[in-house]
mmCIF file of C-alpha atoms in Angstrom:
data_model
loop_
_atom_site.group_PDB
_atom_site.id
_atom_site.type_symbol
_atom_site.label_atom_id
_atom_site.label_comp_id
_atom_site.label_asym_id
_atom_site.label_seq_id
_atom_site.Cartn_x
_atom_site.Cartn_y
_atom_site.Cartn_z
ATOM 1 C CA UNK J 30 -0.519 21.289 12.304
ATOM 2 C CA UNK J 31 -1.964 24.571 11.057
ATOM 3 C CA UNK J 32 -1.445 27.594 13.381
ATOM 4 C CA UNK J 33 -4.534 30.176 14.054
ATOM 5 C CA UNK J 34 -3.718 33.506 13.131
ATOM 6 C CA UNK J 35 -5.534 36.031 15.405
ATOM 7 C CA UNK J 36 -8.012 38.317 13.397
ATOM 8 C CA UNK J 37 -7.059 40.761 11.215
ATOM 9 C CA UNK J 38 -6.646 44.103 12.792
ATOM 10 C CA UNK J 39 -8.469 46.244 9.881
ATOM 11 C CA UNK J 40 -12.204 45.293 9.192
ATOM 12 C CA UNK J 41 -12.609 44.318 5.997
ATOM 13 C CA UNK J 42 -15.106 45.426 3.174
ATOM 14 C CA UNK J 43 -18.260 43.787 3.543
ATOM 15 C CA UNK J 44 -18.591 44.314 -0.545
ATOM 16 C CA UNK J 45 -18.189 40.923 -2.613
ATOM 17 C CA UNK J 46 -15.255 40.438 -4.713
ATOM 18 C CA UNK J 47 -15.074 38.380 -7.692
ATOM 19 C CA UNK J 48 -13.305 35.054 -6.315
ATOM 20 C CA UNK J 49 -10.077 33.957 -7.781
ATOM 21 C CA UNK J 50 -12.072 30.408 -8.344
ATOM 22 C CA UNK J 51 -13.501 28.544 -12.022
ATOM 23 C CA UNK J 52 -16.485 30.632 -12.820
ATOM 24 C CA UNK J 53 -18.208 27.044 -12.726
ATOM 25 C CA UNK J 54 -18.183 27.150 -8.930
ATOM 26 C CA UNK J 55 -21.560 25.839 -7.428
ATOM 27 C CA UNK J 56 -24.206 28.275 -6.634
ATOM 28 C CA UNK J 57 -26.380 28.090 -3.180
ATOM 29 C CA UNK J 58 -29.625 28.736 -3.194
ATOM 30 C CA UNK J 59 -30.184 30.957 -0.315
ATOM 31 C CA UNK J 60 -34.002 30.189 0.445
ATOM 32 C CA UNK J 61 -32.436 26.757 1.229
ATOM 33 C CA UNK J 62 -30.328 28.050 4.114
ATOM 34 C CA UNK J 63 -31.534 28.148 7.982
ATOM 35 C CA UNK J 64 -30.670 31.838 9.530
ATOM 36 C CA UNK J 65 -26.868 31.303 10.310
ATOM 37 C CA UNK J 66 -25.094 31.111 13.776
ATOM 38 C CA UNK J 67 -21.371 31.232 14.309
ATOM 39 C CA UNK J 68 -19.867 28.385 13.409
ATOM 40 C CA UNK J 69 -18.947 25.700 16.287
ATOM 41 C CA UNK J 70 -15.508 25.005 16.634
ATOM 42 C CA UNK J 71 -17.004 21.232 17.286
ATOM 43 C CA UNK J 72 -18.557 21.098 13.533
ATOM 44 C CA UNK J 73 -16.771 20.666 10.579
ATOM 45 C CA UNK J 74 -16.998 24.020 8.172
ATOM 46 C CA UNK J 75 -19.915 23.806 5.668
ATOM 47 C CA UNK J 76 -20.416 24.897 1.936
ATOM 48 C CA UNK J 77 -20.642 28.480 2.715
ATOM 49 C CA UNK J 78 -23.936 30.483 1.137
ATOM 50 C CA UNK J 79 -22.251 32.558 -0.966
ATOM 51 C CA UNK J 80 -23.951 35.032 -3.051
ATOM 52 C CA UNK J 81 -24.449 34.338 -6.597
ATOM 53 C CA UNK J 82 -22.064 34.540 -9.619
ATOM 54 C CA UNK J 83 -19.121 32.729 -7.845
ATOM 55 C CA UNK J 84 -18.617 36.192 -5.711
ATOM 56 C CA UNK J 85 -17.783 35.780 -1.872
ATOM 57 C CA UNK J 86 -17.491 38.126 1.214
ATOM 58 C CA UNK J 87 -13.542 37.861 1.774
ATOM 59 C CA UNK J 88 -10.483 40.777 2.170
ATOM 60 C CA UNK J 89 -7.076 41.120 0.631
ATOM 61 C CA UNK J 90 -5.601 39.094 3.366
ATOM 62 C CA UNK J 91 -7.775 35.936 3.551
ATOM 63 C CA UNK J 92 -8.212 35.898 -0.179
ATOM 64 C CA UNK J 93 -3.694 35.593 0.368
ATOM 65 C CA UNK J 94 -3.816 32.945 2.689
ATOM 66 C CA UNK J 95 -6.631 31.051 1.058
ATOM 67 C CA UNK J 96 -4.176 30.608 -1.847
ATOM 68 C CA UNK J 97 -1.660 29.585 -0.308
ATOM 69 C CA UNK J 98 -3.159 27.195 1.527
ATOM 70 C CA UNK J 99 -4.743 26.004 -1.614
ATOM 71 C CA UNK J 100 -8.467 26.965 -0.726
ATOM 72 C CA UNK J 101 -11.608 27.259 -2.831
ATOM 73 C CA UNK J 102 -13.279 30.452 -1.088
ATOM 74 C CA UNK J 103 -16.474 29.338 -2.322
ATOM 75 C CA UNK J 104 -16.383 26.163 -0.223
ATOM 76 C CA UNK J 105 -15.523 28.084 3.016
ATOM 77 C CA UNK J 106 -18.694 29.371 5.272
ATOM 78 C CA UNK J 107 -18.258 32.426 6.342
ATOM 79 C CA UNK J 108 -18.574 33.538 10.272
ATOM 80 C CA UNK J 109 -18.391 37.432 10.054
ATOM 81 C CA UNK J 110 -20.723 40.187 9.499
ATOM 82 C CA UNK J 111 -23.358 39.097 6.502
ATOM 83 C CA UNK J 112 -20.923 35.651 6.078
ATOM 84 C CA UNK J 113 -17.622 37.574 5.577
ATOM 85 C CA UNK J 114 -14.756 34.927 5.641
ATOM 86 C CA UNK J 115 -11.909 35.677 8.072
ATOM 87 C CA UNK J 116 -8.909 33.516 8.310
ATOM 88 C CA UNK J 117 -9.718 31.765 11.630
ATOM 89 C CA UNK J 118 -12.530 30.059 8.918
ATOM 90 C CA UNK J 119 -9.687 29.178 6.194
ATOM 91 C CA UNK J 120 -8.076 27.488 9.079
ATOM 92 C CA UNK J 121 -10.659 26.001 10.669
ATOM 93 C CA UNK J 122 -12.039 24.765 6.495
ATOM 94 C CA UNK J 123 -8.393 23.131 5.762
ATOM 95 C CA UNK J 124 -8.156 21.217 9.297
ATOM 96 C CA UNK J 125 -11.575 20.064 9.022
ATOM 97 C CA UNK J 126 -10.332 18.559 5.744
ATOM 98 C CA UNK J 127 -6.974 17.130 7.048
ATOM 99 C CA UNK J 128 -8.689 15.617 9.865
ATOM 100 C CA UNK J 129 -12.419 14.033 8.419
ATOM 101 C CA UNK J 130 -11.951 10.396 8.553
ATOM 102 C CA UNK J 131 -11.492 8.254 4.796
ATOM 103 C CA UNK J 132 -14.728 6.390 4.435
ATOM 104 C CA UNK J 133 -13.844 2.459 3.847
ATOM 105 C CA UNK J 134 -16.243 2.077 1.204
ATOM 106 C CA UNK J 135 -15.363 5.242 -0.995
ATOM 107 C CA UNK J 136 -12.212 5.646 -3.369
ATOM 108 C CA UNK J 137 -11.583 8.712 -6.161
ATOM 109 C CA UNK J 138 -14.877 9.316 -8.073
ATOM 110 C CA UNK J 139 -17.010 6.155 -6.496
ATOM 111 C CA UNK J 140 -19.727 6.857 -3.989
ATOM 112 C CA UNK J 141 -19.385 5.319 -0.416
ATOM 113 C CA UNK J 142 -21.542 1.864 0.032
ATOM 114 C CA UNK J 143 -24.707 2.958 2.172
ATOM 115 C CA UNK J 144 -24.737 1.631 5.720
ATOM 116 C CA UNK J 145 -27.637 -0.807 6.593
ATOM 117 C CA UNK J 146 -29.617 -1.695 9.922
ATOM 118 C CA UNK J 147 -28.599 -5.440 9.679
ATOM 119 C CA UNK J 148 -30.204 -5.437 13.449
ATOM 120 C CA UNK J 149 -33.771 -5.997 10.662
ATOM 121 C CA UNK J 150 -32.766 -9.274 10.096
ATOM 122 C CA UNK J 151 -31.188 -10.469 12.881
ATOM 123 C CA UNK J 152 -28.871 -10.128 16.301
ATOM 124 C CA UNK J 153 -25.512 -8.233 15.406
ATOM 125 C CA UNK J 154 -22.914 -6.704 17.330
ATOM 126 C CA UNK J 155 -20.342 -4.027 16.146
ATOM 127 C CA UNK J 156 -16.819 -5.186 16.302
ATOM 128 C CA UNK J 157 -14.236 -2.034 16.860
ATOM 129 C CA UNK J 158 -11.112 -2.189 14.771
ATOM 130 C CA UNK J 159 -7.729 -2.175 15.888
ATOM 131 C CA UNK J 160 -5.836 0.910 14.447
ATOM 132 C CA UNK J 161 -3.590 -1.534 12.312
ATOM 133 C CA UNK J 162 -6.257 -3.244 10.750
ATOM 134 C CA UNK J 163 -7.916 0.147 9.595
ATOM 135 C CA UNK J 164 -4.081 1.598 8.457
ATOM 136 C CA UNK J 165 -3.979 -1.748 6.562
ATOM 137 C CA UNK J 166 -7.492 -0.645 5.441
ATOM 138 C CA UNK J 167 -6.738 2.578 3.670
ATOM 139 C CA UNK J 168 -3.022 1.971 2.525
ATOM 140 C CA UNK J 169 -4.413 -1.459 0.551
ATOM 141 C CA UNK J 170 -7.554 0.291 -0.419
ATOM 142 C CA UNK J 171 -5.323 3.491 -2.295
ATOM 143 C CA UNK J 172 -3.184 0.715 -3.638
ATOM 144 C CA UNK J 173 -5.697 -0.749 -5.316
ATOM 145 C CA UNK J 174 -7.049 2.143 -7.373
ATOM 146 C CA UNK J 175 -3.993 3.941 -7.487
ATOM 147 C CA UNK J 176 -1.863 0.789 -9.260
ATOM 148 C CA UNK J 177 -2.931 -0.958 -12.496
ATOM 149 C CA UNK J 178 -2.242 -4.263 -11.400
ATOM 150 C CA UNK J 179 -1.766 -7.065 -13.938
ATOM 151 C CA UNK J 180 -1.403 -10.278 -12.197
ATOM 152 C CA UNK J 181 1.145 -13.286 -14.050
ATOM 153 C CA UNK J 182 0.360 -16.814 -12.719
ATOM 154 C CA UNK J 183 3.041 -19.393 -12.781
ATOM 155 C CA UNK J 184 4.004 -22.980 -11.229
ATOM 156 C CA UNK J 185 7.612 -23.916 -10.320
ATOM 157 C CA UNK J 186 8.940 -27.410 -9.746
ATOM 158 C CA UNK J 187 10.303 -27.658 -6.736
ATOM 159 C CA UNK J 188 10.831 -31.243 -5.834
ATOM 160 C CA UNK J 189 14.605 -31.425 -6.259
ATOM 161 C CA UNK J 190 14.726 -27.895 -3.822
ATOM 162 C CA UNK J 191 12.542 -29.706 -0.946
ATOM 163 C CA UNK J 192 14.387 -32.555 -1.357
ATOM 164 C CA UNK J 193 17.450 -30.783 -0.589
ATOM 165 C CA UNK J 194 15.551 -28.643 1.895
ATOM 166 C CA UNK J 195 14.964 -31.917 3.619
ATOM 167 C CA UNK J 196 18.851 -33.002 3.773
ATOM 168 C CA UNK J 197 19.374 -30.108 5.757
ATOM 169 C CA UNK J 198 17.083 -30.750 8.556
ATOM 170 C CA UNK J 199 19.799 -32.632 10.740
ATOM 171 C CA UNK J 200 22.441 -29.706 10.012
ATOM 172 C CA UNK J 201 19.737 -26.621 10.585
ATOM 173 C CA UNK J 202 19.152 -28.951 14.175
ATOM 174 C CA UNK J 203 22.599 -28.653 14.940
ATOM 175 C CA UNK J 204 22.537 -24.655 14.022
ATOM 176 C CA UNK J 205 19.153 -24.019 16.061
ATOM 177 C CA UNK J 206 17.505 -22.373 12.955
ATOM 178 C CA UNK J 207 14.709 -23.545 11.176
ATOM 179 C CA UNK J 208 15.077 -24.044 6.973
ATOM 180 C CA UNK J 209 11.658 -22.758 5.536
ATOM 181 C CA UNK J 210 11.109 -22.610 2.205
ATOM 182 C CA UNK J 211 11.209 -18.483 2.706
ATOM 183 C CA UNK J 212 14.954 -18.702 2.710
ATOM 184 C CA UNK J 213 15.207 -20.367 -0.866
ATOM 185 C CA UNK J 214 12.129 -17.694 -2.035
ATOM 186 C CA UNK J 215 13.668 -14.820 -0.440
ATOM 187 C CA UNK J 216 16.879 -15.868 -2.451
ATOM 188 C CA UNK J 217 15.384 -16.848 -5.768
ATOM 189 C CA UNK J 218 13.856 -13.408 -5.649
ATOM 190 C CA UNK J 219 16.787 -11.303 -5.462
ATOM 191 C CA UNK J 220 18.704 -13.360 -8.229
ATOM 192 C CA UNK J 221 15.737 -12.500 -10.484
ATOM 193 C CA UNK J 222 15.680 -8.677 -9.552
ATOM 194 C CA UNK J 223 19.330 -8.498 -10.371
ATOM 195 C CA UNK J 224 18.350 -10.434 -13.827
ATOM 196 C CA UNK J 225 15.537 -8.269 -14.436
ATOM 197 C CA UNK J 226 16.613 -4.468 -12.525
ATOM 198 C CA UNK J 227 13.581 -2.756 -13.949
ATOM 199 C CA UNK J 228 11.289 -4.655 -11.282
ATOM 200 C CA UNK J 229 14.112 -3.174 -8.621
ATOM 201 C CA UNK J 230 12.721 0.808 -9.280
ATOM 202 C CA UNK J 231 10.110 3.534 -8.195
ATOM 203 C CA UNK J 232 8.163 5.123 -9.871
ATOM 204 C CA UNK J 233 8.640 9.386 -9.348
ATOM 205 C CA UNK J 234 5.143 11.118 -8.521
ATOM 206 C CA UNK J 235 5.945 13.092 -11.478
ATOM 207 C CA UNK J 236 5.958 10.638 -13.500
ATOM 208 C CA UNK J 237 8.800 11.558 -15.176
ATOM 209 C CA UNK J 238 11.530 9.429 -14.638
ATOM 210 C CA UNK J 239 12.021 5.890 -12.441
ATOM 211 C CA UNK J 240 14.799 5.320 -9.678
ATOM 212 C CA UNK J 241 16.392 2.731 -10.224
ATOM 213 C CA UNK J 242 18.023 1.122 -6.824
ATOM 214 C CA UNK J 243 20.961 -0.611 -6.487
ATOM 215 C CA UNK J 244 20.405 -2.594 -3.438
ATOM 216 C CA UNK J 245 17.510 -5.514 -2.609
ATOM 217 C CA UNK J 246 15.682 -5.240 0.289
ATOM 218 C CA UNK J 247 12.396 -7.765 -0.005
ATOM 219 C CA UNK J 248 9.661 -7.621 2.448
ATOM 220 C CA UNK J 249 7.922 -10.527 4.141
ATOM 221 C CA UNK J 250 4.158 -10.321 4.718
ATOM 222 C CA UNK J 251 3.803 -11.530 8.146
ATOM 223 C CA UNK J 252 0.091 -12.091 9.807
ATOM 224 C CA UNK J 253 -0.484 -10.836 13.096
ATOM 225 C CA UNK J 254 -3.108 -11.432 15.600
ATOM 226 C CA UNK J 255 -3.282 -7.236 15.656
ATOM 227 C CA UNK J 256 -2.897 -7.079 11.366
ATOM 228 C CA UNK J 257 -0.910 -7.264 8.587
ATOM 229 C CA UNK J 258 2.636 -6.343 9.176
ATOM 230 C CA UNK J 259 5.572 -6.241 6.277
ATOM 231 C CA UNK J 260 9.171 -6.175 7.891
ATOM 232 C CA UNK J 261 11.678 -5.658 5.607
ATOM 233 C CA UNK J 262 15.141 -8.394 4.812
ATOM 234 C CA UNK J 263 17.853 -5.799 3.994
ATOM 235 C CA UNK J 264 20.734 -7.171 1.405
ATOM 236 C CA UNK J 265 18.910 -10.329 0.847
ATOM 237 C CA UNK J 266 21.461 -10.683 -1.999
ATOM 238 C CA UNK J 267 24.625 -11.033 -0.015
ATOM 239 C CA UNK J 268 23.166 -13.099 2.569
ATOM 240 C CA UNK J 269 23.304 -17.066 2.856
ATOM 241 C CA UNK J 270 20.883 -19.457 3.281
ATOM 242 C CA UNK J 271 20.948 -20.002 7.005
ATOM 243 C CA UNK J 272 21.383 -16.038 7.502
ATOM 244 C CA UNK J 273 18.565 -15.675 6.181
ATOM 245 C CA UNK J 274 16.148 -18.540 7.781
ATOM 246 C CA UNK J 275 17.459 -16.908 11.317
ATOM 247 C CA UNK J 276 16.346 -13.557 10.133
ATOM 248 C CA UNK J 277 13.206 -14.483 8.686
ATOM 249 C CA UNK J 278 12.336 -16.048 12.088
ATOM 250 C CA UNK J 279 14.299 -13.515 14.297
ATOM 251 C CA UNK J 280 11.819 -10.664 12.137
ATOM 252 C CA UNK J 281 8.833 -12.799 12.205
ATOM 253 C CA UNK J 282 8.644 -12.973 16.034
ATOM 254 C CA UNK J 283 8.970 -9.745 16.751
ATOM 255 C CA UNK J 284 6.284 -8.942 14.197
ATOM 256 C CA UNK J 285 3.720 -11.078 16.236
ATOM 257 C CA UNK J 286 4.968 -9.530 19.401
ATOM 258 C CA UNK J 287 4.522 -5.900 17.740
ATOM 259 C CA UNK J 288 8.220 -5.267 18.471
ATOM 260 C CA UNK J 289 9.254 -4.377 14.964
ATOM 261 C CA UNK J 290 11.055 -0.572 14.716
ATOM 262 C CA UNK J 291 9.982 1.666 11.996
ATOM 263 C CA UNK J 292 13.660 1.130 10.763
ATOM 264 C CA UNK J 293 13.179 -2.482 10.157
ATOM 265 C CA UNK J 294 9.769 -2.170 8.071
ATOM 266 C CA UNK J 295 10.919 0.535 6.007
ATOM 267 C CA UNK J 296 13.135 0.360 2.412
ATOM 268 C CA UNK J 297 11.892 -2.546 0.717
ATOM 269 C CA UNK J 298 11.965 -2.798 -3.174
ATOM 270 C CA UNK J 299 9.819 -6.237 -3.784
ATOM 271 C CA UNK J 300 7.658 -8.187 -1.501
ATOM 272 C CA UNK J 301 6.357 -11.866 -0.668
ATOM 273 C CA UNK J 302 3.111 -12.881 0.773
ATOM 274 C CA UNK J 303 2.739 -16.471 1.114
ATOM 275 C CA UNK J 304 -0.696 -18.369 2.316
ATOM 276 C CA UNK J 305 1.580 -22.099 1.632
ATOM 277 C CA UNK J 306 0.790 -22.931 5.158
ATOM 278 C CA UNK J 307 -3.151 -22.259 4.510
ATOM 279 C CA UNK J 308 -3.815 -23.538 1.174
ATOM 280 C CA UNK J 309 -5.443 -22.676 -1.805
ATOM 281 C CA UNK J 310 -4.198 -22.859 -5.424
ATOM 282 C CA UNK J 311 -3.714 -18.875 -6.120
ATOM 283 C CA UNK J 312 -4.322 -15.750 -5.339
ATOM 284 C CA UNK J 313 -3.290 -11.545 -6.598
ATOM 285 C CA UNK J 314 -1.390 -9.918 -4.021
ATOM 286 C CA UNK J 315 -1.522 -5.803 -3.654
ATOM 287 C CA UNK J 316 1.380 -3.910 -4.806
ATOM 288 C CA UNK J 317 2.659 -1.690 -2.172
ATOM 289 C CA UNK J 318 3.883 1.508 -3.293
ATOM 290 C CA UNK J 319 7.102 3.251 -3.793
ATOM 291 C CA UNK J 320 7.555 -0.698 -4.661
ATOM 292 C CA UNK J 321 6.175 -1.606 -8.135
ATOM 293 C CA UNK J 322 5.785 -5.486 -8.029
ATOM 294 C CA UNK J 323 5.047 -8.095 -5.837
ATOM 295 C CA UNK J 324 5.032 -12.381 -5.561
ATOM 296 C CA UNK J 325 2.092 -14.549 -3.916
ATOM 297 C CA UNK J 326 3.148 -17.615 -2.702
ATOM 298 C CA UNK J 327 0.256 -20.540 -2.262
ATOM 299 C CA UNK J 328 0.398 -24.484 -1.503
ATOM 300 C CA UNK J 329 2.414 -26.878 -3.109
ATOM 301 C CA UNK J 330 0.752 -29.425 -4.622
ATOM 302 C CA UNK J 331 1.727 -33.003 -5.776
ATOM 303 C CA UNK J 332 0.676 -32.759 -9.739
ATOM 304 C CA UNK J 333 2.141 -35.270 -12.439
ATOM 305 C CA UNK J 334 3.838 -33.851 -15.087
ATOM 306 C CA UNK J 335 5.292 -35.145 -18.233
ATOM 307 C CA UNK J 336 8.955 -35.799 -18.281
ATOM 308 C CA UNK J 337 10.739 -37.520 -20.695
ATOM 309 C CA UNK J 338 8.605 -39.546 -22.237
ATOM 310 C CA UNK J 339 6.227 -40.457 -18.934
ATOM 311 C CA UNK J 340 3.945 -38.915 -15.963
ATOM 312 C CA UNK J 341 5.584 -38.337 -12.792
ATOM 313 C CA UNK J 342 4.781 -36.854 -9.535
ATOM 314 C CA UNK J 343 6.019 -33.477 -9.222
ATOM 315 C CA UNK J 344 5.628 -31.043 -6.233
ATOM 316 C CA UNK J 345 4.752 -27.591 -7.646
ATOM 317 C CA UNK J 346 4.062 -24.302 -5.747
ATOM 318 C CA UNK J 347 1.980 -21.963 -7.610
ATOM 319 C CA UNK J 348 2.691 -18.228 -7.613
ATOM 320 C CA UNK J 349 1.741 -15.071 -8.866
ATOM 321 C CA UNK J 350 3.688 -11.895 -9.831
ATOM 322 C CA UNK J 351 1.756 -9.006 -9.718
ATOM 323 C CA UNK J 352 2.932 -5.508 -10.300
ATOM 324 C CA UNK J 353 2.486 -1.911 -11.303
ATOM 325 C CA UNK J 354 1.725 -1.331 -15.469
ATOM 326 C CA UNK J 355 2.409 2.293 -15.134
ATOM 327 C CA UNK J 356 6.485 0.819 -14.338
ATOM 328 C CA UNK J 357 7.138 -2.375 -15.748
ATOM 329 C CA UNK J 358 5.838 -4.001 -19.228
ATOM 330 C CA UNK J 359 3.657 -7.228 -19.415
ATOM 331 C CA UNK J 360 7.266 -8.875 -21.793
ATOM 332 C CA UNK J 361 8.989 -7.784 -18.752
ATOM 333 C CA UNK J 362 6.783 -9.452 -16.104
ATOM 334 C CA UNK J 363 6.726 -12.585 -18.077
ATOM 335 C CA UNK J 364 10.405 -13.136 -18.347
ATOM 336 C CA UNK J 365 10.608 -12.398 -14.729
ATOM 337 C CA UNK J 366 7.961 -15.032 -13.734
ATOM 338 C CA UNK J 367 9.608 -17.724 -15.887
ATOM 339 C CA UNK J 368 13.231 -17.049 -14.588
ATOM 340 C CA UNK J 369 12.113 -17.169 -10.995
ATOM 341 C CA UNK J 370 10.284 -20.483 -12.225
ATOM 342 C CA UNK J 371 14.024 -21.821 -13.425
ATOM 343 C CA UNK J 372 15.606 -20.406 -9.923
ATOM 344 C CA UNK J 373 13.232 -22.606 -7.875
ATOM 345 C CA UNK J 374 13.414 -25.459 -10.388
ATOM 346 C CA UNK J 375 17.164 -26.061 -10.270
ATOM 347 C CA UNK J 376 18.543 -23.949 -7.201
ATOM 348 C CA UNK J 377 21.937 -24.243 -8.902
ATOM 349 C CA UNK J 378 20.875 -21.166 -10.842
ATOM 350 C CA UNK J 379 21.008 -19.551 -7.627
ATOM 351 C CA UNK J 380 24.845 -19.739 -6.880
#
């Protein structure tokens, strides 16, 4: 949090200075401004009426502190004699701005969506949000215009992996642990990042260069009744099958029981969100940021497909790989699709 400095001990010039700002700063009209009252520390600082030709009422000291906190004097309003800025109004400018709530409808550039009195056409009630579902919210909302997603959709024959699935039933009994498909995605997953390491990086905010990590962590989306929550598999890679289906349950529960720790959501470099137990035949998941790509996961389906000469019943899940295009190339995310594809077809690939 920003401290207050008390005021400065010299007055200041009243005289206007020529502001450090672009000379294309907006001009106020001043016959449009009400007489002015000191400001209320309740009230979030407003476009201050500064005279024209970009020139505001500000000393040596504020102008300082103004740029190093990064401020346009031009948007500050003024409280002192004849709107002189002091820096109790810098302050109070930049934590006005730290703390005014994201609209939900807004992103860079695009006006918010208007509210409307619904209560015209009918009986409505407003529903408060929990704090999770609003984080959710914002994080998916800067994901979205912050990543350019491209989305690869692919099918994977999996009838010879839920047969096998399904010979395991009596030993997972024995072992008290449930064998999910997750295990056998979760595992498929990390064989292709190791294939295909440029899907295992972040991108630098400078843009400059990638990190490329050496370890696979993979999320798990996991619905809650409170929100979305995405712990976090670490060394999915050296695991086995069965330490993974405990996990995957173990992480799972304590996500709908809002017992996760920061530690265990935290250092994931690929996700998967699956809606298998719902339905549908596809769908693009968000890319999370520092990760660059992410798999959804929707129903299997019974389809026949042609095999050596003749139809026959397959069961194929349907998936999409969506990730970042400022990281990873669309060559890239094909190959990466179609290997995974393989993995899930024949889970001797796996070994």
């Amino acid at each position: 949090a920003l401290s207050v400095s008390p005021p400065e001990a010299k007055p200041e010039s009243d005289e206007p200075v020529e502001q450090d700002a672009p000379p294309a700063a907006p001009k106020v009209d001043s016959k449009s401004i009400p007489s002015a009252s000191p400001a209320s520390p309740s009230k979030a600082p407003a476009v201050a009426p500064a005279p024209s030709g970009g020139k505001v009422y500000a000393g040596p000291a504020v102008r300082k502190l103004a740029r190093e906190l990064g401020v346009d004097l031009v948007l500050v309003a003024g409280t002192g004699s004849k709107f002189r800025i002091i820096k109790d109004d810098v302050h109070d400018y930049v934590k006005a701005k730290i703390n005014a709530p994201a609209s939900a409808n807004s992103g860079a550039g695009i006006s918010a969506i208007p509210d409307i009195d619904f209560s015209e056409f009918g009986e409505v009630e407003e529903v408060p949000r929990s704090k999770l579902h609003k984080l959710t919210a914002t994080n998916m909302h800067r994901n979205w215009l912050a990543v350019p997603h491209v989305a690869q959709f692919n099918e994977a024959d999996i009838t010879d992996l839920e047969a096998f699935r399904a010979d395991l039933k009596a030993e997972a009994e024995k072992k008290g642990v449930k064998m999910t498909l997750l295990p056998f995605l979760l595992k498929a997953c990390a064989k292709a990042l190791e294939e295909y390491p440029q899907f295992n990086v972040s991108l630098h905010s400078s843009g400059e260069y990638l990190i490329q990590k050496k370890y696979i962590n993979i999320g798990v989306a996991v619905a809650t009744e409170a929100g979305l929550l995405v712990p976090v598999i670490k060394n999915v890679d050296k695991k086995s099958l069965w330490e993974l289906a405990a996990e995957v349950i173990e992480l799972s529960d304590k996500a709908k029981k809002r017992k996760l720790t920061l530690e265990e959501m935290q250092g994931g470099c690929f996700s998967i969100s699956s809606l298998g137990a719902i339905g549908g035949t596809g769908f693009i998941p968000i890319v999370s940021p520092p990760e660059v790509a992410i798999i959804g996961v929707s129903k299997t389906q019974i389809k026949p497909v042609y095999i050596e000469g003749e139809f026959q019943p397959r069961k194929m899940l349907p998936f999409t790989l969506a990730y970042d295009h400022k990281a990873v190339n669309g060559v890239d995310g094909g190959l990466f699709a179609t290997y995974l594809a393989k993995l899930l077809g024949d889970i001797r690939h796996m070994i």
